[in-house]
Amino acid sequence: MITGSERLILRHHRSEDTSSIFENYTRDRGSARYLARLPHSSIEQTERMLQTLSSPQSLALVGKCIWLIEAVKDGSAVGLVTIIKSDEAMEIHFGIGVPFRGHGYGAEALALAAQYLLATGQAENISSYTDVDNVAAQRALANAGFVFIERVDNVYQAPQLDGEPRDVYRYQFRV
């Protein structure tokens, strides 16, 4: 376990998590709508991603790490938190599987991750961004203690949104 609360645990993935994450999140077209990737086409693709990016060494080796979000009450793998390192700053992004949305898991996982990174000295500041049209992510960021900073134009391309450059809202975590 990396960190947790009464409801959630953030941890590195285990092989038994892959099927749930694939079925409920990485293969879902709607979940990938505002991402810079297409939905995963196979469970093996999700497994490769998790093996590469969800280990204790991932952040140091590639500057990126994925933590699994586990619901304490039943041990379900409900989503993912992605940490991206740049100098003393960290970016945090999240995704929640379709059946687990609407329970506040995204906001709680974002806050847990940000608090952990700050408390352990791994980052001096935490930021995130989301597509200007992704209202659900904007709400989760605000509920987690992130404050809107600015709109930034042409930050990324979302393959499911015609691959055109997309604008984002940038947020900063406030303790």
Coordinates of N, CA, C and O in Angstrom, one line a residue:
M1 N 0.8 -1.2 0.0 CA 0.0 0.0 0.0 C 0.9 1.2 0.0 O 1.9 1.3 0.7
I2 N 0.5 2.2 -0.8 CA 1.2 3.5 -0.9 C 0.6 4.4 0.2 O 1.3 5.0 1.0
T3 N -0.7 4.6 0.1 CA -1.4 5.4 1.0 C -2.9 5.0 1.0 O -3.3 4.3 0.1
G4 N -3.7 5.5 2.0 CA -5.1 5.1 1.9 C -5.9 5.9 2.9 O -5.4 6.7 3.6
S5 N -7.2 5.6 2.9 CA -8.2 6.2 3.8 C -9.1 5.1 4.2 O -8.9 3.9 4.0
E6 N -10.2 5.4 4.9 CA -11.2 4.4 5.3 C -11.8 3.8 4.1 O -12.2 2.6 4.2
R7 N -11.9 4.5 3.0 CA -12.6 4.0 1.8 C -11.7 3.5 0.7 O -12.1 2.6 -0.1
L8 N -10.5 4.0 0.6 CA -9.7 3.7 -0.6 C -8.3 3.4 -0.2 O -7.7 3.9 0.8
I9 N -7.6 2.6 -1.0 CA -6.2 2.3 -0.9 C -5.6 2.7 -2.3 O -6.1 2.3 -3.3
L10 N -4.5 3.3 -2.3 CA -3.7 3.6 -3.5 C -2.5 2.6 -3.4 O -1.8 2.6 -2.4
R11 N -2.3 1.8 -4.4 CA -1.2 0.8 -4.4 C -0.8 0.5 -5.8 O -1.4 0.9 -6.8
H12 N 0.3 -0.2 -5.9 CA 0.8 -0.7 -7.2 C -0.2 -1.9 -7.6 O -0.7 -2.6 -6.8
H13 N -0.3 -2.1 -8.9 CA -1.2 -3.2 -9.4 C -0.7 -4.6 -9.1 O 0.5 -4.8 -8.9
R14 N -1.6 -5.5 -9.0 CA -1.3 -6.9 -8.9 C -2.0 -7.5 -10.2 O -2.9 -7.0 -10.7
S15 N -1.5 -8.7 -10.6 CA -1.9 -9.3 -11.9 C -3.5 -9.5 -11.8 O -4.1 -9.4 -12.9
E16 N -4.0 -9.8 -10.7 CA -5.4 -10.1 -10.6 C -6.3 -8.8 -10.8 O -7.5 -8.9 -11.0
D17 N -5.7 -7.7 -10.8 CA -6.4 -6.4 -11.0 C -6.7 -6.1 -12.5 O -7.6 -5.4 -12.9
T18 N -5.9 -6.7 -13.4 CA -5.8 -6.4 -14.8 C -7.2 -6.5 -15.5 O -7.7 -5.7 -16.2
S19 N -7.9 -7.6 -15.2 CA -9.1 -7.9 -15.9 C -10.2 -6.9 -15.5 O -10.8 -6.3 -16.4
S20 N -10.3 -6.5 -14.3 CA -11.3 -5.5 -13.9 C -10.9 -4.1 -14.5 O -11.8 -3.4 -14.9
I21 N -9.7 -3.7 -14.4 CA -9.3 -2.4 -15.0 C -9.5 -2.4 -16.5 O -10.1 -1.4 -17.0
F22 N -9.2 -3.5 -17.2 CA -9.5 -3.6 -18.6 C -11.0 -3.5 -18.9 O -11.5 -2.7 -19.7
E23 N -11.8 -4.3 -18.2 CA -13.2 -4.4 -18.5 C -14.0 -3.1 -18.1 O -14.9 -2.7 -18.8
N24 N -13.6 -2.5 -17.0 CA -14.3 -1.3 -16.5 C -13.7 0.0 -16.9 O -14.4 1.0 -16.7
Y25 N -12.5 0.1 -17.4 CA -11.9 1.4 -17.6 C -11.1 1.5 -19.0 O -11.5 2.2 -19.9
T26 N -10.0 0.7 -19.1 CA -9.1 1.0 -20.2 C -9.7 0.6 -21.6 O -9.3 1.2 -22.6
R27 N -10.6 -0.3 -21.7 CA -11.2 -0.6 -23.0 C -12.4 0.2 -23.3 O -12.9 0.2 -24.4
D28 N -12.9 1.0 -22.3 CA -14.2 1.7 -22.5 C -13.9 3.0 -23.3 O -13.1 3.8 -23.0
R29 N -14.7 3.1 -24.4 CA -14.6 4.2 -25.3 C -14.9 5.6 -24.6 O -14.2 6.5 -24.8
G30 N -15.9 5.6 -23.8 CA -16.2 6.8 -23.1 C -15.2 7.2 -22.1 O -14.9 8.4 -22.0
S31 N -14.5 6.3 -21.5 CA -13.4 6.6 -20.5 C -12.2 7.2 -21.2 O -11.5 8.0 -20.6
A32 N -12.0 6.8 -22.5 CA -10.8 7.3 -23.2 C -11.2 8.6 -24.0 O -10.3 9.1 -24.7
R33 N -12.4 9.0 -24.0 CA -12.8 10.2 -24.8 C -11.9 11.4 -24.7 O -11.5 12.0 -25.7
Y34 N -11.5 11.7 -23.5 CA -10.6 12.9 -23.3 C -9.2 12.6 -23.0 O -8.4 13.3 -22.5
L35 N -8.8 11.4 -23.4 CA -7.4 10.9 -23.3 C -6.6 11.1 -24.6 O -7.1 11.1 -25.6
A36 N -5.3 11.1 -24.4 CA -4.4 11.1 -25.6 C -4.1 9.7 -26.1 O -3.0 9.5 -26.7
R37 N -5.0 8.8 -25.8 CA -4.8 7.4 -26.3 C -6.2 6.9 -26.7 O -7.2 7.4 -26.2
L38 N -6.2 5.9 -27.5 CA -7.4 5.1 -27.8 C -7.7 4.1 -26.7 O -6.9 3.8 -25.9
P39 N -9.0 3.6 -26.7 CA -9.3 2.6 -25.7 C -8.3 1.4 -26.0 O -8.0 1.1 -27.1
H40 N -8.0 0.6 -24.9 CA -7.2 -0.6 -25.1 C -8.0 -1.6 -25.9 O -9.2 -1.8 -25.6
S41 N -7.3 -2.3 -26.8 CA -8.0 -3.3 -27.6 C -7.9 -4.7 -27.0 O -8.6 -5.6 -27.5
S42 N -7.0 -4.9 -26.0 CA -6.8 -6.2 -25.5 C -6.4 -6.1 -24.0 O -5.8 -5.1 -23.6
I43 N -6.7 -7.1 -23.3 CA -6.3 -7.2 -21.9 C -4.8 -7.2 -21.7 O -4.2 -6.7 -20.8
E44 N -4.1 -7.8 -22.8 CA -2.7 -7.8 -22.8 C -2.1 -6.4 -22.8 O -1.0 -6.1 -22.2
Q45 N -2.7 -5.5 -23.6 CA -2.3 -4.1 -23.7 C -2.4 -3.4 -22.3 O -1.4 -2.7 -21.9
T46 N -3.4 -3.7 -21.6 CA -3.6 -3.1 -20.2 C -2.5 -3.7 -19.3 O -1.9 -3.0 -18.5
E47 N -2.3 -5.0 -19.4 CA -1.3 -5.7 -18.6 C 0.1 -5.1 -18.8 O 0.9 -4.8 -17.9
R48 N 0.5 -4.9 -20.1 CA 1.8 -4.3 -20.4 C 1.9 -2.9 -19.8 O 3.0 -2.6 -19.3
M49 N 0.9 -2.1 -19.9 CA 0.9 -0.8 -19.4 C 1.1 -0.8 -17.9 O 2.0 -0.1 -17.3
L50 N 0.4 -1.7 -17.2 CA 0.5 -1.8 -15.7 C 1.8 -2.4 -15.3 O 2.5 -1.9 -14.3
Q51 N 2.3 -3.4 -16.0 CA 3.6 -3.9 -15.7 C 4.8 -2.9 -15.8 O 5.7 -2.9 -15.1
T52 N 4.6 -2.1 -16.9 CA 5.7 -1.1 -17.1 C 5.6 0.1 -16.2 O 6.6 0.6 -15.7
L53 N 4.4 0.6 -15.8 CA 4.2 1.8 -15.1 C 3.7 1.7 -13.7 O 3.6 2.7 -13.0
S54 N 3.4 0.5 -13.2 CA 2.8 0.4 -11.9 C 3.7 -0.5 -11.0 O 3.3 -1.5 -10.5
S55 N 4.9 0.0 -10.8 CA 5.9 -0.6 -9.9 C 6.5 0.4 -9.1 O 6.5 1.6 -9.4
P56 N 7.2 0.0 -8.0 CA 7.8 1.0 -7.1 C 9.0 1.7 -7.8 O 9.3 2.8 -7.5
Q57 N 9.5 1.2 -8.9 CA 10.6 1.8 -9.7 C 10.1 2.7 -10.8 O 10.9 3.4 -11.4
S58 N 8.9 2.6 -11.2 CA 8.4 3.3 -12.4 C 8.7 4.8 -12.4 O 9.2 5.4 -13.4
L59 N 8.4 5.5 -11.3 CA 8.6 6.9 -11.2 C 10.0 7.3 -11.4 O 10.3 8.2 -12.2
A60 N 10.9 6.6 -10.8 CA 12.4 6.9 -10.9 C 12.9 6.5 -12.3 O 13.7 7.3 -12.9
L61 N 12.4 5.4 -12.9 CA 12.9 5.0 -14.2 C 12.4 5.7 -15.4 O 13.1 6.1 -16.3
V62 N 11.1 6.0 -15.4 CA 10.5 6.6 -16.6 C 9.8 8.0 -16.3 O 9.2 8.6 -17.2
G63 N 9.8 8.4 -15.0 CA 9.2 9.7 -14.7 C 7.7 9.6 -14.6 O 7.0 10.7 -14.6
K64 N 7.1 8.4 -14.6 CA 5.7 8.2 -14.6 C 5.3 7.0 -13.8 O 6.1 6.0 -13.9
C65 N 4.2 7.0 -13.1 CA 3.8 5.9 -12.3 C 2.3 5.8 -12.3 O 1.6 6.9 -12.2
I66 N 1.8 4.6 -12.3 CA 0.3 4.4 -12.1 C 0.1 3.7 -10.8 O 0.7 2.6 -10.6
W67 N -0.8 4.3 -10.0 CA -1.3 3.6 -8.8 C -2.7 3.1 -9.0 O -3.6 3.8 -9.6
L68 N -3.0 1.9 -8.6 CA -4.3 1.4 -8.6 C -5.2 2.0 -7.5 O -4.6 2.1 -6.4
I69 N -6.4 2.3 -7.7 CA -7.3 2.7 -6.7 C -8.2 1.5 -6.3 O -8.9 1.0 -7.1
E70 N -8.1 1.1 -5.1 CA -8.9 0.0 -4.6 C -9.9 0.4 -3.5 O -9.6 1.2 -2.6
A71 N -11.1 0.0 -3.7 CA -12.2 0.2 -2.7 C -12.0 -0.7 -1.6 O -12.0 -1.9 -1.8
V72 N -11.8 -0.2 -0.4 CA -11.6 -1.0 0.8 C -12.7 -2.0 1.1 O -12.5 -3.2 1.4
K73 N -14.0 -1.6 0.9 CA -15.1 -2.4 1.4 C -15.2 -3.7 0.7 O -15.6 -4.7 1.3
D74 N -14.8 -3.8 -0.6 CA -14.8 -5.1 -1.3 C -13.6 -5.5 -2.1 O -13.6 -6.5 -2.8
G75 N -12.6 -4.7 -2.0 CA -11.3 -5.0 -2.7 C -11.4 -4.7 -4.2 O -10.4 -5.1 -4.9
S76 N -12.4 -4.0 -4.7 CA -12.5 -3.8 -6.1 C -11.5 -2.8 -6.6 O -11.2 -1.8 -6.0
A77 N -10.9 -3.1 -7.8 CA -10.0 -2.2 -8.5 C -11.0 -1.2 -9.2 O -11.6 -1.5 -10.2
V78 N -11.1 0.0 -8.7 CA -12.1 1.0 -9.2 C -11.5 2.0 -10.2 O -12.3 2.6 -10.9
G79 N -10.2 2.1 -10.3 CA -9.6 3.0 -11.2 C -8.1 3.2 -11.1 O -7.5 2.4 -10.4
L80 N -7.6 4.2 -11.7 CA -6.1 4.5 -11.7 C -5.8 5.9 -11.4 O -6.6 6.8 -11.8
V81 N -4.7 6.1 -10.8 CA -4.1 7.5 -10.6 C -2.8 7.4 -11.3 O -2.0 6.5 -11.1
T82 N -2.5 8.4 -12.2 CA -1.3 8.5 -12.9 C -0.5 9.7 -12.3 O -1.0 10.8 -12.3
I83 N 0.8 9.4 -12.0 CA 1.7 10.5 -11.5 C 2.8 10.7 -12.5 O 3.4 9.7 -13.0
I84 N 3.0 12.0 -12.9 CA 4.0 12.3 -13.9 C 5.0 13.3 -13.2 O 4.5 14.4 -12.7
K85 N 6.2 13.0 -13.2 CA 7.2 13.8 -12.5 C 7.9 14.8 -13.5 O 8.3 14.4 -14.6
S86 N 8.1 16.1 -13.0 CA 8.8 17.0 -13.8 C 9.5 17.9 -12.7 O 8.9 18.7 -12.1
D87 N 10.8 17.8 -12.6 CA 11.6 18.5 -11.6 C 11.0 18.3 -10.2 O 10.8 17.2 -9.8
E88 N 10.7 19.4 -9.5 CA 10.1 19.3 -8.2 C 8.6 19.2 -8.2 O 8.0 19.1 -7.2
A89 N 8.0 19.3 -9.3 CA 6.6 19.3 -9.5 C 6.1 17.9 -9.9 O 6.8 17.1 -10.4
M90 N 4.8 17.6 -9.6 CA 4.2 16.4 -10.1 C 2.8 16.8 -10.6 O 2.2 17.6 -10.1
E91 N 2.5 16.0 -11.7 CA 1.1 16.1 -12.2 C 0.4 14.8 -11.8 O 1.0 13.7 -11.8
I92 N -0.9 15.0 -11.5 CA -1.7 13.8 -11.1 C -2.9 13.8 -12.0 O -3.5 14.9 -12.2
H93 N -3.2 12.6 -12.6 CA -4.4 12.4 -13.4 C -5.1 11.2 -12.9 O -4.5 10.4 -12.2
F94 N -6.3 11.0 -13.2 CA -7.1 9.9 -12.7 C -8.1 9.4 -13.7 O -8.5 10.1 -14.7
G95 N -8.5 8.2 -13.5 CA -9.6 7.6 -14.3 C -10.4 6.6 -13.4 O -9.7 5.8 -12.7
I96 N -11.7 6.6 -13.4 CA -12.5 5.7 -12.6 C -13.3 4.8 -13.5 O -13.9 5.3 -14.5
G97 N -13.4 3.5 -13.2 CA -14.1 2.6 -14.0 C -15.6 2.9 -14.0 O -16.1 3.4 -13.0
V98 N -16.3 2.6 -15.1 CA -17.7 3.0 -15.3 C -18.6 2.6 -14.1 O -19.3 3.4 -13.6
P99 N -18.5 1.4 -13.6 CA -19.4 1.0 -12.6 C -19.2 1.7 -11.2 O -20.0 1.6 -10.3
F100 N -18.1 2.4 -11.1 CA -17.7 3.0 -9.8 C -17.8 4.5 -9.8 O -17.4 5.1 -8.8
R101 N -18.3 5.1 -10.9 CA -18.4 6.5 -10.9 C -19.6 7.0 -10.1 O -20.5 6.3 -9.8
G102 N -19.5 8.3 -9.7 CA -20.5 8.9 -8.9 C -20.5 8.6 -7.4 O -21.4 8.9 -6.6
H103 N -19.3 8.1 -6.9 CA -19.2 7.8 -5.5 C -18.1 8.6 -4.8 O -17.8 8.4 -3.7
G104 N -17.5 9.6 -5.6 CA -16.5 10.4 -5.1 C -15.1 9.8 -5.0 O -14.2 10.4 -4.4
Y105 N -14.9 8.6 -5.7 CA -13.6 8.0 -5.6 C -12.5 8.8 -6.3 O -11.4 8.8 -5.9
G106 N -12.9 9.4 -7.4 CA -11.9 10.2 -8.2 C -11.3 11.3 -7.3 O -10.1 11.5 -7.2
A107 N -12.2 12.1 -6.7 CA -11.8 13.3 -5.9 C -11.0 12.8 -4.7 O -9.9 13.3 -4.4
E108 N -11.4 11.7 -4.1 CA -10.7 11.2 -2.9 C -9.3 10.7 -3.2 O -8.4 10.9 -2.5
A109 N -9.2 9.9 -4.4 CA -8.0 9.4 -4.8 C -7.0 10.5 -5.2 O -5.8 10.5 -4.8
L110 N -7.5 11.6 -5.8 CA -6.6 12.7 -6.2 C -6.1 13.4 -4.9 O -4.9 13.7 -4.8
A111 N -6.9 13.6 -3.9 CA -6.5 14.2 -2.7 C -5.5 13.4 -1.9 O -4.5 13.8 -1.5
L112 N -5.8 12.1 -1.9 CA -4.9 11.1 -1.2 C -3.5 11.1 -1.9 O -2.5 11.2 -1.2
A113 N -3.5 11.1 -3.2 CA -2.2 11.1 -3.9 C -1.4 12.4 -3.7 O -0.2 12.3 -3.4
A114 N -2.1 13.5 -3.8 CA -1.4 14.8 -3.7 C -0.9 14.9 -2.2 O 0.3 15.4 -2.1
Q115 N -1.7 14.6 -1.2 CA -1.2 14.7 0.1 C 0.0 13.8 0.4 O 0.9 14.2 1.1
Y116 N -0.1 12.6 -0.1 CA 1.1 11.7 0.1 C 2.3 12.2 -0.6 O 3.4 12.2 0.0
L117 N 2.3 12.7 -1.8 CA 3.5 13.2 -2.5 C 4.0 14.4 -1.8 O 5.3 14.5 -1.7
L118 N 3.2 15.3 -1.3 CA 3.7 16.4 -0.5 C 4.3 16.0 0.8 O 5.4 16.5 1.2
A119 N 3.6 15.2 1.5 CA 4.0 14.8 2.9 C 5.3 14.0 2.8 O 6.1 14.1 3.8
T120 N 5.6 13.2 1.8 CA 6.8 12.4 1.7 C 7.9 13.2 1.0 O 9.0 12.7 0.8
G121 N 7.7 14.5 0.7 CA 8.7 15.3 0.1 C 9.0 14.9 -1.4 O 10.1 15.4 -1.9
Q122 N 8.2 14.2 -2.0 CA 8.5 13.8 -3.4 C 8.1 14.9 -4.4 O 8.5 14.9 -5.6
A123 N 7.4 15.9 -3.9 CA 7.0 17.1 -4.8 C 6.8 18.3 -3.9 O 6.4 18.2 -2.7
E124 N 7.1 19.4 -4.5 CA 6.8 20.7 -3.8 C 5.5 21.3 -4.2 O 4.9 22.1 -3.5
N125 N 5.0 20.9 -5.4 CA 3.7 21.3 -5.8 C 3.1 20.3 -6.7 O 3.8 19.5 -7.3
I126 N 1.8 20.2 -6.7 CA 1.0 19.2 -7.5 C 0.1 20.0 -8.4 O -0.7 20.9 -8.0
S127 N 0.0 19.6 -9.6 CA -0.9 20.2 -10.6 C -1.6 19.1 -11.3 O -1.3 17.9 -11.3
S128 N -2.6 19.5 -12.1 CA -3.3 18.6 -13.0 C -3.9 19.4 -14.1 O -4.0 20.7 -14.0
Y129 N -4.4 18.8 -15.1 CA -5.2 19.5 -16.1 C -6.2 18.6 -16.7 O -6.1 17.3 -16.6
T130 N -7.2 19.1 -17.2 CA -8.3 18.3 -17.9 C -8.8 19.1 -19.0 O -8.8 20.3 -19.1
D131 N -9.4 18.4 -20.0 CA -10.0 19.0 -21.2 C -11.1 20.0 -20.7 O -11.8 19.8 -19.8
V132 N -11.2 21.1 -21.5 CA -12.2 22.1 -21.2 C -13.6 21.6 -21.2 O -14.5 22.2 -20.6
D133 N -13.8 20.5 -21.9 CA -15.2 19.9 -22.0 C -15.4 18.8 -21.0 O -16.6 18.3 -20.9
N134 N -14.4 18.4 -20.2 CA -14.6 17.3 -19.3 C -15.1 17.8 -17.9 O -14.3 18.0 -17.0
V135 N -16.3 18.1 -17.8 CA -16.9 18.7 -16.6 C -16.8 17.8 -15.4 O -16.6 18.2 -14.3
A136 N -17.0 16.5 -15.6 CA -16.9 15.5 -14.5 C -15.5 15.6 -13.8 O -15.3 15.6 -12.6
A137 N -14.4 15.6 -14.6 CA -13.1 15.7 -14.1 C -12.8 17.1 -13.4 O -12.1 17.2 -12.4
Q138 N -13.4 18.1 -14.0 CA -13.2 19.5 -13.4 C -13.9 19.5 -12.0 O -13.3 20.0 -11.0
R139 N -15.0 18.8 -11.9 CA -15.7 18.8 -10.6 C -14.9 17.9 -9.6 O -14.7 18.3 -8.4
A140 N -14.3 16.8 -10.0 CA -13.5 16.0 -9.1 C -12.3 16.7 -8.7 O -11.9 16.6 -7.5
L141 N -11.6 17.4 -9.6 CA -10.4 18.2 -9.2 C -10.8 19.3 -8.1 O -10.1 19.4 -7.1
A142 N -11.9 20.0 -8.3 CA -12.3 21.0 -7.4 C -12.6 20.4 -6.0 O -12.2 20.9 -4.9
N143 N -13.3 19.2 -6.0 CA -13.7 18.5 -4.8 C -12.5 18.0 -4.1 O -12.5 17.8 -2.8
A144 N -11.4 17.7 -4.8 CA -10.2 17.2 -4.2 C -9.3 18.3 -3.6 O -8.3 18.0 -3.0
G145 N -9.6 19.5 -3.8 CA -8.8 20.6 -3.3 C -7.9 21.3 -4.3 O -7.0 22.0 -4.0
F146 N -8.2 21.0 -5.6 CA -7.4 21.7 -6.7 C -8.1 22.9 -7.1 O -9.4 23.0 -7.1
V147 N -7.4 24.0 -7.4 CA -7.9 25.3 -7.7 C -7.5 25.6 -9.2 O -6.4 25.4 -9.6
F148 N -8.5 26.1 -9.9 CA -8.3 26.5 -11.3 C -7.2 27.6 -11.4 O -7.3 28.5 -10.6
I149 N -6.3 27.4 -12.3 CA -5.2 28.3 -12.5 C -5.4 29.1 -13.8 O -5.3 30.3 -13.9
E150 N -5.5 28.3 -14.9 CA -5.6 29.0 -16.2 C -6.1 28.0 -17.3 O -6.1 26.8 -17.1
R151 N -6.5 28.6 -18.4 CA -6.8 27.8 -19.6 C -5.5 27.9 -20.5 O -4.9 28.9 -20.7
V152 N -5.2 26.7 -21.0 CA -4.0 26.6 -21.9 C -4.5 26.0 -23.2 O -5.2 25.0 -23.2
D153 N -4.2 26.6 -24.3 CA -4.6 26.2 -25.6 C -3.7 25.2 -26.3 O -2.5 25.2 -26.0
N154 N -4.3 24.3 -27.0 CA -3.6 23.3 -27.9 C -2.6 22.5 -27.1 O -1.4 22.3 -27.5
V155 N -3.0 21.8 -26.0 CA -2.1 21.1 -25.1 C -1.9 19.6 -25.6 O -0.8 19.1 -25.5
Y156 N -2.9 19.0 -26.1 CA -2.8 17.6 -26.4 C -3.8 17.2 -27.5 O -4.6 18.1 -27.9
Q157 N -3.7 16.0 -28.0 CA -4.6 15.6 -29.1 C -5.4 14.3 -28.5 O -4.7 13.4 -28.0
A158 N -6.7 14.3 -28.7 CA -7.5 13.2 -28.2 C -8.0 12.5 -29.5 O -8.8 13.0 -30.3
P159 N -7.5 11.3 -29.8 CA -7.8 10.5 -31.0 C -9.3 10.4 -31.2 O -9.8 10.4 -32.4
Q160 N -10.1 10.3 -30.2 CA -11.5 10.1 -30.3 C -12.3 11.4 -30.6 O -13.4 11.4 -30.9
L161 N -11.6 12.5 -30.5 CA -12.2 13.8 -30.7 C -11.5 14.4 -32.0 O -11.0 15.5 -32.0
D162 N -11.5 13.6 -33.0 CA -10.9 14.0 -34.3 C -9.4 14.3 -34.3 O -8.9 14.8 -35.3
G163 N -8.7 14.0 -33.2 CA -7.3 14.2 -33.2 C -6.9 15.7 -33.3 O -5.7 16.0 -33.4
E164 N -7.8 16.6 -33.2 CA -7.5 18.0 -33.2 C -6.9 18.4 -31.9 O -7.2 17.9 -30.8
P165 N -6.0 19.5 -31.9 CA -5.4 20.0 -30.6 C -6.5 20.4 -29.7 O -7.5 21.1 -30.1
R166 N -6.4 20.0 -28.4 CA -7.4 20.3 -27.4 C -6.9 21.3 -26.4 O -5.7 21.3 -26.0
D167 N -7.8 22.2 -25.9 CA -7.5 23.1 -24.8 C -7.8 22.4 -23.5 O -8.6 21.5 -23.4
V168 N -7.1 22.9 -22.5 CA -7.2 22.3 -21.1 C -7.4 23.4 -20.1 O -7.0 24.6 -20.3
Y169 N -7.9 23.0 -18.9 CA -7.9 23.9 -17.8 C -6.8 23.3 -16.8 O -6.8 22.1 -16.6
R170 N -5.9 24.1 -16.4 CA -4.8 23.7 -15.5 C -5.3 24.0 -14.1 O -5.8 25.1 -13.8
Y171 N -5.0 23.1 -13.1 CA -5.3 23.2 -11.7 C -4.1 23.0 -10.9 O -3.1 22.3 -11.2
Q172 N -4.1 23.6 -9.7 CA -3.0 23.5 -8.7 C -3.7 23.0 -7.4 O -4.7 23.4 -7.0
F173 N -3.0 22.0 -6.7 CA -3.5 21.5 -5.5 C -3.2 22.5 -4.4 O -2.1 22.9 -4.2
R174 N -4.2 22.7 -3.5 CA -4.0 23.6 -2.4 C -4.3 22.8 -1.1 O -5.4 22.2 -1.0
V175 N -3.3 22.8 -0.2 CA -3.5 22.0 1.0 C -4.5 22.7 1.9 O -4.7 23.8 2.0

